[in-house]
Amino acid sequence: MLDIYVGKKARSIIEQQGLHQQAFSMFLGASGGPKWFALFGLDKYLFGEFFKGRNQPLEMLGSSAGAFRIACFTQDDPVTAISKLAYQYSESDVHTKMTAEDLTNMAEDMLEHVFTDSGIEHVVNNPIFKANFIVTKANGLVSFENKLVQGFGLLESYVLNRLNRGYLNLQYERFIFRHQDSILEIKDPYEIDTQYINLSPENVKDSLLASGSIPLVMAGIKDIAGAPKGMYRDGGVIDYHFDISFNKSGLILYPHFNKAPKAGWFDKKLSRAVSADNYDRTVMLVPSDEFIAQLPFGKIPDRTDFETMDLKTRVKYWHTVFEETEKLADEFKRVIDQQDLSVLKPLPF
């Protein structure tokens, strides 16, 4: 039902110290649109119970949907916040005639629904759950909103990435909008340019919107407060599922819907694997193949559902997935309560 994959260093730490919330110093949230619905029950348990009462900082890094989730986890009532986000998103009436601007406006409305002014304050100033959002600055053809021009730029990106992931530097820069008290820094084996910008009340919403602004699908976000002028897009372009290391000790908790993470958006259909060394201290919580097989349609939600299902069918399906994921939370709780380390598996890559 729930597969728990651990790096070699993570296994060593857990065997010595046990599996408990204080062992974790970081949390990761991946891109993937509605695929994160497969983690909904886990999200509620982790931030409603597992990390409840925590008294030491937890650095949280996310891109796209992962950034939206992390913003919810900073709130006074994270379970209510993540539930509002999930149900607002799942019930959105998205259709093929909508423009990029329409979809961006819908995302803005979602932010307004989930995050009040006090909610923004929690994102910026929460002393325990420290939010960090990954955003991509697009340069050259990929910075244009014209779909034909942008499309040529994305084709160039695809070719460059096939040759060497590091060549994405020619078109993109990684920006991490981080908590003002964060000391989080990353190390990228592909040396993609990275800049750090402090989160502020003036840039929280724009950095969140930009982190989820899928190329060709949504409009980019221009000139984010506190950052260099330019066009900002989906953080998943560079960091789809992550292939980076961090300057933090302790374990990294990574609920993920895929046991084979891909570094960037352009790697989705490539055989290129992430480095196991970058996951050495990571604990991945992944819905098992058997769990996914018993879901409606035998799969987890994804963006193609907007195109292949009518609204009523899709909402019913996605809400069923929400309910089923409570079983994943129950299983992780059992593992924690019983300290059942026998279920830990080596990384599958």
mmCIF file of N, CA and C in Angstrom, residues 55-100:
data_model
loop_
_atom_site.group_PDB
_atom_site.id
_atom_site.type_symbol
_atom_site.label_atom_id
_atom_site.label_comp_id
_atom_site.label_asym_id
_atom_site.label_seq_id
_atom_site.Cartn_x
_atom_site.Cartn_y
_atom_site.Cartn_z
ATOM 1 N N ASN A 55 9.178 21.718 17.595
ATOM 2 C CA ASN A 55 9.795 22.909 18.179
ATOM 3 C C ASN A 55 11.139 23.266 17.562
ATOM 4 N N GLN A 56 11.506 22.588 16.475
ATOM 5 C CA GLN A 56 12.727 22.952 15.772
ATOM 6 C C GLN A 56 12.397 23.164 14.294
ATOM 7 N N PRO A 57 13.136 24.054 13.626
ATOM 8 C CA PRO A 57 12.781 24.408 12.244
ATOM 9 C C PRO A 57 12.810 23.220 11.288
ATOM 10 N N LEU A 58 11.877 23.242 10.360
ATOM 11 C CA LEU A 58 11.833 22.280 9.259
ATOM 12 C C LEU A 58 11.890 23.079 7.967
ATOM 13 N N GLU A 59 12.986 22.938 7.239
ATOM 14 C CA GLU A 59 13.091 23.606 5.946
ATOM 15 C C GLU A 59 12.229 22.842 4.940
ATOM 16 N N MET A 60 11.395 23.574 4.201
ATOM 17 C CA MET A 60 10.502 22.942 3.232
ATOM 18 C C MET A 60 10.755 23.566 1.863
ATOM 19 N N LEU A 61 11.074 22.730 0.882
ATOM 20 C CA LEU A 61 11.392 23.204 -0.465
ATOM 21 C C LEU A 61 10.451 22.554 -1.459
ATOM 22 N N GLY A 62 9.807 23.384 -2.287
ATOM 23 C CA GLY A 62 8.870 22.839 -3.261
ATOM 24 C C GLY A 62 8.847 23.619 -4.550
ATOM 25 N N SER A 63 8.431 22.961 -5.603
ATOM 26 C CA SER A 63 8.209 23.604 -6.892
ATOM 27 C C SER A 63 6.796 23.298 -7.361
ATOM 28 N N SER A 64 6.168 24.275 -8.012
ATOM 29 C CA SER A 64 4.844 24.109 -8.602
ATOM 30 C C SER A 64 3.836 23.634 -7.560
ATOM 31 N N ALA A 65 3.171 22.491 -7.784
ATOM 32 C CA ALA A 65 2.193 21.995 -6.816
ATOM 33 C C ALA A 65 2.824 21.788 -5.451
ATOM 34 N N GLY A 66 4.104 21.398 -5.424
ATOM 35 C CA GLY A 66 4.800 21.226 -4.158
ATOM 36 C C GLY A 66 4.935 22.521 -3.393
ATOM 37 N N ALA A 67 5.126 23.632 -4.118
ATOM 38 C CA ALA A 67 5.207 24.943 -3.472
ATOM 39 C C ALA A 67 3.855 25.331 -2.880
ATOM 40 N N PHE A 68 2.776 25.070 -3.606
ATOM 41 C CA PHE A 68 1.434 25.368 -3.096
ATOM 42 C C PHE A 68 1.152 24.570 -1.829
ATOM 43 N N ARG A 69 1.537 23.297 -1.825
ATOM 44 C CA ARG A 69 1.326 22.468 -0.635
ATOM 45 C C ARG A 69 2.104 23.019 0.549
ATOM 46 N N ILE A 70 3.345 23.382 0.301
ATOM 47 C CA ILE A 70 4.193 23.888 1.382
ATOM 48 C C ILE A 70 3.627 25.174 1.959
ATOM 49 N N ALA A 71 3.090 26.039 1.115
ATOM 50 C CA ALA A 71 2.453 27.255 1.625
ATOM 51 C C ALA A 71 1.312 26.907 2.587
ATOM 52 N N CYS A 72 0.583 25.848 2.273
ATOM 53 C CA CYS A 72 -0.501 25.403 3.163
ATOM 54 C C CYS A 72 0.046 24.908 4.500
ATOM 55 N N PHE A 73 1.196 24.248 4.475
ATOM 56 C CA PHE A 73 1.747 23.658 5.695
ATOM 57 C C PHE A 73 2.259 24.707 6.678
ATOM 58 N N THR A 74 2.429 25.938 6.222
ATOM 59 C CA THR A 74 2.883 27.002 7.125
ATOM 60 C C THR A 74 1.731 27.614 7.922
ATOM 61 N N GLN A 75 0.505 27.262 7.596
ATOM 62 C CA GLN A 75 -0.653 27.916 8.194
ATOM 63 C C GLN A 75 -0.948 27.403 9.605
ATOM 64 N N ASP A 76 -1.706 28.200 10.380
ATOM 65 C CA ASP A 76 -2.095 27.788 11.734
ATOM 66 C C ASP A 76 -2.846 26.470 11.728
ATOM 67 N N ASP A 77 -3.671 26.282 10.682
ATOM 68 C CA ASP A 77 -4.432 25.039 10.539
ATOM 69 C C ASP A 77 -4.086 24.433 9.181
ATOM 70 N N PRO A 78 -2.963 23.718 9.104
ATOM 71 C CA PRO A 78 -2.514 23.199 7.807
ATOM 72 C C PRO A 78 -3.476 22.204 7.173
ATOM 73 N N VAL A 79 -4.197 21.438 7.988
ATOM 74 C CA VAL A 79 -5.135 20.456 7.429
ATOM 75 C C VAL A 79 -6.280 21.159 6.709
ATOM 76 N N THR A 80 -6.819 22.212 7.317
ATOM 77 C CA THR A 80 -7.873 22.977 6.656
ATOM 78 C C THR A 80 -7.343 23.631 5.389
ATOM 79 N N ALA A 81 -6.136 24.178 5.443
ATOM 80 C CA ALA A 81 -5.565 24.863 4.281
ATOM 81 C C ALA A 81 -5.337 23.896 3.120
ATOM 82 N N ILE A 82 -4.736 22.730 3.381
ATOM 83 C CA ILE A 82 -4.462 21.790 2.293
ATOM 84 C C ILE A 82 -5.770 21.209 1.755
ATOM 85 N N SER A 83 -6.779 21.073 2.616
ATOM 86 C CA SER A 83 -8.083 20.570 2.170
ATOM 87 C C SER A 83 -8.768 21.585 1.271
ATOM 88 N N LYS A 84 -8.713 22.850 1.653
ATOM 89 C CA LYS A 84 -9.293 23.909 0.818
ATOM 90 C C LYS A 84 -8.631 23.934 -0.553
ATOM 91 N N LEU A 85 -7.299 23.804 -0.567
ATOM 92 C CA LEU A 85 -6.578 23.803 -1.836
ATOM 93 C C LEU A 85 -6.974 22.606 -2.691
ATOM 94 N N ALA A 86 -7.024 21.431 -2.075
ATOM 95 C CA ALA A 86 -7.336 20.211 -2.817
ATOM 96 C C ALA A 86 -8.740 20.259 -3.417
ATOM 97 N N TYR A 87 -9.713 20.665 -2.622
ATOM 98 C CA TYR A 87 -11.091 20.659 -3.119
ATOM 99 C C TYR A 87 -11.345 21.800 -4.102
ATOM 100 N N GLN A 88 -10.729 22.952 -3.869
ATOM 101 C CA GLN A 88 -10.872 24.049 -4.832
ATOM 102 C C GLN A 88 -10.281 23.665 -6.174
ATOM 103 N N TYR A 89 -9.102 23.063 -6.141
ATOM 104 C CA TYR A 89 -8.431 22.638 -7.372
ATOM 105 C C TYR A 89 -9.224 21.527 -8.062
ATOM 106 N N SER A 90 -9.623 20.528 -7.294
ATOM 107 C CA SER A 90 -10.279 19.357 -7.891
ATOM 108 C C SER A 90 -11.623 19.695 -8.520
ATOM 109 N N GLU A 91 -12.292 20.713 -7.999
ATOM 110 C CA GLU A 91 -13.623 21.064 -8.496
ATOM 111 C C GLU A 91 -13.593 22.172 -9.539
ATOM 112 N N SER A 92 -12.393 22.606 -9.936
ATOM 113 C CA SER A 92 -12.267 23.657 -10.955
ATOM 114 C C SER A 92 -12.784 23.150 -12.297
ATOM 115 N N ASP A 93 -13.580 23.963 -12.949
ATOM 116 C CA ASP A 93 -14.155 23.594 -14.244
ATOM 117 C C ASP A 93 -13.217 24.047 -15.356
ATOM 118 N N VAL A 94 -12.166 23.270 -15.556
ATOM 119 C CA VAL A 94 -11.181 23.573 -16.594
ATOM 120 C C VAL A 94 -11.613 22.914 -17.895
ATOM 121 N N HIS A 95 -11.550 23.665 -18.986
ATOM 122 C CA HIS A 95 -11.929 23.103 -20.288
ATOM 123 C C HIS A 95 -10.966 23.586 -21.358
ATOM 124 N N THR A 96 -11.026 22.944 -22.510
ATOM 125 C CA THR A 96 -10.024 23.153 -23.553
ATOM 126 C C THR A 96 -10.090 24.541 -24.185
ATOM 127 N N LYS A 97 -11.196 25.245 -24.046
ATOM 128 C CA LYS A 97 -11.312 26.562 -24.656
ATOM 129 C C LYS A 97 -10.691 27.670 -23.802
ATOM 130 N N MET A 98 -10.241 27.326 -22.611
ATOM 131 C CA MET A 98 -9.662 28.328 -21.727
ATOM 132 C C MET A 98 -8.280 28.747 -22.219
ATOM 133 N N THR A 99 -7.992 30.044 -22.135
ATOM 134 C CA THR A 99 -6.697 30.568 -22.533
ATOM 135 C C THR A 99 -5.715 30.480 -21.367
ATOM 136 N N ALA A 100 -4.441 30.735 -21.683
ATOM 137 C CA ALA A 100 -3.423 30.762 -20.631
ATOM 138 C C ALA A 100 -3.767 31.812 -19.584
#
